[in-house]
XYZ file of C-alpha atoms in Angstrom:
430
model
C 16.419 -142.905 -144.051
C 14.981 -140.925 -141.197
C 11.835 -142.368 -139.603
C 9.055 -140.312 -141.202
C 6.208 -142.146 -139.452
C 7.827 -141.676 -136.028
C 8.299 -137.951 -136.737
C 4.692 -137.225 -137.799
C 3.325 -139.407 -134.985
C 4.814 -137.440 -132.110
C 3.763 -134.237 -133.885
C 0.132 -135.352 -133.781
C -0.038 -135.491 -137.614
C -1.013 -139.138 -138.002
C -4.621 -140.334 -138.137
C -4.659 -143.553 -140.208
C -1.884 -145.429 -141.886
C -1.978 -148.614 -143.869
C -0.101 -151.540 -142.262
C 3.447 -151.946 -143.574
C 3.904 -148.289 -144.471
C 6.683 -147.590 -141.969
C 8.674 -150.627 -143.040
C 8.156 -149.691 -146.675
C 9.540 -146.198 -146.118
C 12.560 -147.353 -144.115
C 13.792 -149.590 -146.942
C 14.864 -146.866 -149.431
C 13.864 -143.484 -150.868
C 10.202 -143.537 -151.706
C 7.824 -141.166 -153.547
C 4.602 -139.850 -152.046
C 2.045 -137.274 -153.164
C -0.545 -134.954 -151.654
C -3.362 -133.579 -153.766
C -4.062 -129.826 -153.649
C -7.310 -128.197 -154.770
C -6.509 -125.481 -157.324
C -9.793 -123.573 -157.087
C -7.981 -120.399 -155.894
C -4.626 -118.832 -156.794
C -3.457 -119.127 -153.193
C -3.244 -121.783 -150.569
C -4.842 -121.094 -147.214
C -3.726 -122.394 -143.860
C -6.117 -125.388 -144.183
C -3.687 -126.664 -146.814
C -0.669 -126.340 -144.547
C -0.939 -129.743 -142.834
C -0.575 -131.510 -146.178
C 2.304 -129.217 -147.172
C 4.050 -129.875 -143.839
C 3.612 -133.620 -144.402
C 5.354 -133.262 -147.760
C 8.182 -131.236 -146.159
C 8.748 -133.764 -143.361
C 8.710 -136.451 -146.072
C 11.436 -134.604 -147.959
C 13.445 -133.994 -144.788
C 13.290 -137.758 -144.083
C 15.076 -138.355 -147.412
C 12.045 -139.154 -149.583
C 10.715 -137.499 -152.748
C 7.475 -135.443 -152.428
C 5.041 -134.791 -155.276
C 2.533 -131.947 -154.959
C -0.350 -132.780 -157.227
C -2.471 -129.851 -158.373
C -5.899 -131.281 -159.146
C -6.580 -129.586 -162.462
C -8.822 -132.416 -163.603
C -10.391 -133.217 -160.245
C -10.801 -129.489 -159.684
C -13.136 -129.541 -162.674
C -15.334 -132.122 -160.954
C -15.508 -131.326 -157.237
C -14.672 -133.654 -154.323
C -17.762 -134.805 -152.404
C -15.734 -135.468 -149.235
C -17.099 -133.295 -146.430
C -19.070 -131.154 -148.850
C -22.796 -130.650 -149.055
C -22.834 -129.057 -152.522
C -20.878 -129.338 -155.758
C -18.015 -126.962 -156.412
C -17.877 -124.372 -159.102
C -16.058 -125.739 -162.154
C -13.023 -123.866 -163.517
C -11.697 -123.422 -167.012
C -8.185 -124.527 -168.027
C -6.701 -120.990 -168.140
C -7.798 -120.234 -164.611
C -6.518 -123.613 -163.387
C -3.044 -123.008 -165.007
C -2.836 -119.562 -163.388
C -3.726 -121.027 -160.014
C -1.162 -123.787 -160.471
C 1.708 -121.360 -161.011
C 0.725 -119.243 -158.010
C 0.435 -122.350 -155.809
C 3.872 -123.611 -156.921
C 5.432 -120.259 -155.977
C 3.974 -120.649 -152.458
C 5.008 -124.275 -152.148
C 8.552 -123.255 -153.051
C 8.879 -121.661 -149.651
C 8.533 -125.056 -148.107
C 9.732 -127.636 -150.668
C 12.953 -127.913 -152.616
C 11.953 -128.035 -156.290
C 15.196 -126.798 -157.819
C 18.130 -128.773 -156.469
C 19.761 -131.718 -158.216
C 18.998 -133.991 -155.261
C 17.333 -137.304 -156.037
C 14.498 -136.338 -153.707
C 13.794 -132.860 -155.156
C 10.094 -132.133 -155.135
C 7.967 -132.049 -158.259
C 4.670 -130.347 -159.063
C 2.306 -132.371 -161.221
C -1.186 -131.594 -162.571
C -3.616 -134.442 -163.155
C -5.173 -132.511 -166.016
C -2.030 -133.302 -168.046
C -2.823 -136.988 -168.132
C -6.615 -136.820 -167.895
C -7.285 -134.324 -170.726
C -6.539 -136.931 -173.427
C -8.577 -139.697 -171.744
C -11.866 -140.221 -173.546
C -14.916 -141.143 -171.518
C -15.152 -144.561 -173.278
C -11.485 -145.300 -172.649
C -11.811 -144.405 -168.964
C -14.885 -146.567 -168.278
C -13.360 -149.446 -170.257
C -9.822 -149.333 -168.881
C -10.445 -148.072 -165.356
C -14.130 -148.218 -164.451
C -14.485 -151.946 -165.011
C -12.017 -152.692 -162.221
C -14.044 -151.047 -159.408
C -17.593 -152.087 -158.599
C -20.403 -149.671 -157.750
C -20.795 -151.611 -154.454
C -17.204 -150.759 -153.592
C -17.670 -147.066 -154.455
C -20.994 -146.881 -152.534
C -19.324 -148.249 -149.368
C -17.157 -145.122 -148.986
C -18.162 -142.831 -146.105
C -17.926 -139.691 -148.311
C -20.518 -141.136 -150.695
C -22.793 -142.595 -148.003
C -22.915 -139.304 -146.087
C -23.930 -137.359 -149.183
C -26.599 -139.843 -150.172
C -28.089 -140.131 -146.671
C -28.011 -136.411 -145.805
C -31.466 -134.866 -145.701
C -30.046 -131.442 -146.379
C -28.155 -132.450 -149.497
C -29.672 -132.838 -152.964
C -28.002 -136.111 -153.500
C -24.844 -136.520 -155.604
C -24.368 -136.076 -159.286
C -22.709 -138.739 -161.431
C -19.846 -136.278 -161.970
C -19.041 -136.217 -158.243
C -19.693 -139.899 -157.842
C -16.866 -140.594 -160.255
C -14.439 -138.415 -158.315
C -12.922 -141.297 -156.372
C -12.252 -143.159 -159.618
C -10.431 -140.159 -161.083
C -8.403 -139.630 -157.895
C -7.756 -143.378 -157.788
C -6.454 -143.218 -161.288
C -4.091 -140.411 -160.350
C -2.463 -142.729 -157.831
C -2.199 -145.502 -160.450
C -0.719 -143.079 -162.993
C 1.871 -141.787 -160.513
C 2.671 -145.306 -159.403
C 3.319 -146.342 -162.991
C 5.131 -143.192 -164.173
C 6.736 -141.715 -161.049
C 7.229 -144.843 -158.858
C 4.905 -143.237 -156.335
C 3.815 -145.720 -153.660
C 2.211 -143.521 -151.022
C -0.653 -141.008 -151.049
C -1.194 -138.752 -148.073
C -4.112 -136.453 -147.207
C -6.695 -135.422 -144.626
C -8.626 -138.077 -142.747
C -11.697 -137.312 -144.939
C -9.658 -138.567 -147.938
C -9.154 -142.109 -146.673
C -11.828 -143.545 -148.951
C -10.489 -141.813 -152.081
C -6.885 -142.777 -151.289
C -7.721 -146.460 -150.679
C -9.575 -146.535 -154.044
C -6.214 -145.615 -155.500
C -4.365 -148.383 -153.698
C -7.045 -150.806 -154.898
C -6.548 -149.750 -158.540
C -2.768 -150.177 -158.178
C -3.385 -153.704 -156.846
C -5.932 -154.704 -159.464
C -4.467 -153.096 -162.574
C -0.682 -152.933 -161.895
C -0.500 -155.921 -159.528
C 1.448 -153.580 -157.213
C 1.439 -152.505 -153.558
C 0.651 -148.951 -152.649
C 0.081 -147.337 -149.271
C -2.186 -144.761 -147.634
C -1.589 -142.289 -144.808
C -3.921 -139.596 -143.456
C -3.562 -136.763 -140.926
C -6.286 -135.519 -138.579
C -8.528 -132.719 -139.663
C -7.332 -129.757 -137.624
C -9.849 -128.402 -135.089
C -9.934 -125.557 -132.590
C -10.525 -126.155 -128.878
C -13.506 -123.747 -128.819
C -15.274 -125.604 -131.614
C -14.922 -122.875 -134.265
C -13.422 -123.789 -137.647
C -9.657 -123.818 -137.942
C -8.291 -121.457 -140.606
C -11.231 -119.060 -140.547
C -11.515 -115.533 -139.238
C -14.262 -112.937 -139.386
C -12.983 -112.054 -142.830
C -12.986 -115.645 -144.111
C -10.031 -117.905 -144.915
C -6.544 -117.131 -143.675
C -4.598 -117.199 -146.958
C -0.857 -117.529 -147.579
C -1.010 -114.774 -150.248
C -0.133 -111.453 -148.592
C -2.601 -109.697 -150.924
C -5.447 -111.765 -149.575
C -4.397 -111.931 -145.871
C -1.777 -109.407 -144.804
C 1.258 -110.659 -142.863
C -0.091 -108.617 -139.891
C -3.414 -110.433 -139.873
C -1.649 -113.761 -140.510
C 0.627 -113.119 -137.514
C -2.283 -112.051 -135.364
C -4.260 -115.221 -136.195
C -1.561 -117.427 -134.683
C -0.840 -115.028 -131.834
C -4.446 -115.208 -130.715
C -4.694 -118.988 -130.522
C -5.693 -120.547 -127.176
C -3.143 -122.243 -124.935
C -4.601 -125.674 -125.803
C -4.442 -125.011 -129.530
C -0.963 -123.477 -129.389
C 0.426 -126.644 -127.716
C -0.977 -128.679 -130.629
C -0.201 -126.235 -133.494
C 3.428 -125.651 -132.586
C 4.107 -129.366 -133.275
C 2.272 -129.358 -136.583
C 3.129 -125.970 -138.069
C 6.761 -125.473 -137.127
C 9.967 -127.540 -137.542
C 11.109 -126.987 -133.958
C 12.509 -130.176 -132.467
C 10.752 -132.318 -129.848
C 13.145 -131.110 -127.135
C 12.645 -127.453 -128.101
C 8.887 -127.825 -128.060
C 8.819 -129.702 -124.749
C 11.044 -127.022 -123.123
C 8.960 -124.153 -124.566
C 5.710 -125.850 -123.470
C 6.970 -126.287 -119.929
C 8.031 -122.627 -119.750
C 4.677 -121.571 -121.122
C 2.760 -123.551 -118.529
C 4.747 -121.856 -115.741
C 4.057 -118.379 -117.110
C 1.013 -118.628 -119.417
C 0.397 -114.853 -119.251
C 3.584 -114.294 -121.286
C 2.038 -116.368 -124.156
C 5.460 -117.808 -125.079
C 3.984 -120.620 -127.196
C 1.735 -118.314 -129.183
C 4.562 -115.821 -129.849
C 6.975 -118.514 -131.016
C 4.364 -120.195 -133.150
C 3.368 -116.886 -134.796
C 6.994 -115.977 -135.380
C 8.041 -119.305 -136.895
C 5.113 -119.640 -139.254
C 5.061 -115.979 -140.363
C 8.745 -116.162 -141.363
C 8.117 -119.498 -143.129
C 5.180 -118.239 -145.174
C 6.213 -114.625 -145.629
C 9.629 -113.341 -144.473
C 11.623 -112.087 -141.454
C 10.962 -108.488 -142.599
C 7.211 -109.165 -142.704
C 7.393 -110.641 -139.191
C 9.242 -107.573 -137.901
C 6.590 -105.292 -139.452
C 3.788 -107.415 -137.957
C 5.382 -107.220 -134.484
C 5.766 -103.447 -134.828
C 2.121 -103.109 -135.994
C 0.994 -105.198 -133.022
C 2.913 -103.070 -130.569
C 1.113 -99.973 -131.865
C -2.131 -101.246 -130.359
C -0.812 -103.201 -127.478
C 2.605 -101.816 -126.578
C 4.613 -98.613 -126.029
C 5.061 -97.613 -129.654
C 6.114 -94.194 -130.969
C 5.040 -91.797 -133.680
C 7.995 -93.050 -135.767
C 6.793 -96.650 -135.453
C 3.368 -95.594 -136.672
C 4.725 -93.740 -139.644
C 6.692 -96.797 -140.806
C 3.442 -98.746 -141.424
C 2.398 -99.086 -145.015
C -1.236 -98.175 -145.853
C -2.508 -101.781 -145.992
C -0.987 -102.618 -142.612
C -2.257 -99.371 -141.047
C -5.780 -100.147 -142.173
C -5.503 -103.738 -140.925
C -4.310 -102.610 -137.495
C -7.127 -100.098 -137.119
C -9.830 -102.111 -138.786
C -13.149 -101.415 -137.059
C -11.878 -98.186 -135.486
C -14.287 -95.214 -136.069
C -13.215 -93.016 -138.990
C -14.150 -89.724 -140.582
C -12.878 -87.690 -143.497
C -11.383 -84.221 -143.657
C -10.367 -82.071 -146.610
C -6.727 -81.469 -147.410
C -7.473 -77.783 -147.820
C -8.713 -77.526 -144.228
C -5.653 -79.451 -143.013
C -3.234 -77.231 -144.947
C -4.728 -74.222 -143.161
C -4.319 -75.923 -139.754
C -7.100 -76.967 -137.361
C -7.066 -76.512 -133.609
C -7.173 -79.795 -131.726
C -10.453 -79.006 -129.867
C -12.242 -78.608 -133.223
C -10.616 -81.821 -134.480
C -11.845 -83.809 -131.468
C -15.395 -82.508 -131.555
C -16.740 -80.688 -134.610
C -14.580 -82.368 -137.275
C -14.800 -85.971 -136.024
C -17.324 -86.362 -133.198
C -14.652 -88.285 -131.274
C -15.591 -86.136 -128.293
C -19.209 -85.172 -127.641
C -18.456 -81.471 -126.929
C -15.734 -78.879 -126.881
C -15.881 -79.027 -123.062
C -15.204 -82.807 -123.016
C -12.338 -82.334 -125.505
C -10.799 -79.564 -123.319
C -11.141 -81.704 -120.127
C -9.411 -84.632 -121.887
C -6.609 -82.407 -123.126
C -6.102 -80.857 -119.678
C -5.954 -84.424 -118.205
C -3.168 -85.171 -120.718
C -5.090 -88.132 -122.124
C -5.182 -87.100 -125.840
C -2.530 -88.314 -128.295
C -2.074 -87.556 -131.978
C -0.121 -90.268 -133.793
C 0.913 -91.752 -130.364
C 2.287 -88.442 -129.060
C 0.611 -86.493 -126.235
C -0.758 -83.085 -127.147
C -2.180 -80.073 -125.287
C -4.973 -77.617 -126.016
C -2.562 -75.367 -128.020
C -1.879 -78.112 -130.593
C -2.758 -77.391 -134.218
C -3.224 -80.289 -136.638
C -1.601 -79.819 -140.041
C -0.596 -81.779 -143.132
C 2.757 -82.446 -141.485
C 1.028 -84.849 -139.112
C -0.232 -87.156 -141.830
C 0.786 -90.802 -141.881
C 1.403 -92.087 -145.415
C 0.193 -88.644 -146.518
C -3.347 -89.861 -145.744
C -4.134 -90.621 -142.084
C -4.061 -89.131 -138.622
C -4.487 -91.366 -135.555
C -6.332 -89.825 -132.583
C -6.265 -91.546 -129.225
C -8.055 -90.939 -125.939
C -6.605 -92.861 -122.989
C -5.127 -96.266 -123.734
C -7.755 -97.950 -125.834
C -9.974 -95.444 -127.581
C -8.847 -94.725 -131.163
C -10.151 -92.702 -134.034
C -8.788 -92.485 -137.578
C -8.974 -89.268 -139.506
C -8.583 -89.760 -143.282
C -7.848 -87.070 -145.842
C -10.538 -87.035 -148.528
């Protein structure tokens, strides 16, 4: 077996680990699981640390289980939360499960005949037949209220002035999660649960149930909660979560998120979110520190993770799209962008609409720059800019004699006007 603990330690992915875990994993192939919240039909990058743990676990020769919390998703985890979650119905949870498995398949081997092929499990499958009386009789009696109250996740919720306390439903969450571990221990020979550092209390409740009910030994391992050097929340942008689903977060925006990380964060993230070796990362980091303006770390990080989550073709398109704003791109490069990527690239750029009829007849460039768009304040300003050769249409310089027509449309819908290097305006056909 490869040394899993050693691997995740140098990568900065280890926060707490129960004594004896490393020795346990080095003896033979083991089974471990990570729980995933199924409240959306896509993972976001906040889930990626747990997914990377599972992948490293599989690479080390062990068997990973991804547990979709269909049952626990109906309750809501109090850890790090100030309010209860919205509860989901079974049909929604099943849909979300299938979508999540498709995304996980880009990381984990679910389909091979290898002994350590990954499996996806849903705790709703074993919890749905459990009556309330059976649960409190067979499981609840083994854990005291004192034990449950001692968990940080519970204490924080109860002591917080802002919170409205904790419902009985949420209070029982750690018991349900603990039972998951017991069930997987008994039915899948699972001896390790992994998760974020805020999950330590829930995970150790599971190891305690394994000890008390099955007279077995189970282990716990947590990774640090990922933070950003500037104090802002990791995984968030102005538009909200950075999702793995291209329909929610385009590959261009996904690529840009990683490309725009700080030097400090890039040195940390490239260890966690790529499978580059220690030597490769150390070499790349040294090169980056010598020439930080080249942003070598950020570029490699963005490239590796975009290909991993999306594809090489999506990465190529994202790089092309980035060069349109920041590089020496051409009209042909611009016309290769699909509508969604075009709108992403020029999000926030001033826009106005024009009729197709007017465009079919042709419009002189001075009118376009002033009367039709307001991009320039007057015809005189427009003519001066044209004379100075600072006006481009779809990245190509134009003069005062230029006439805009339907032939200039990108995706049969847009025209990109540019003054100088950084001033853009989007004309959209109504």
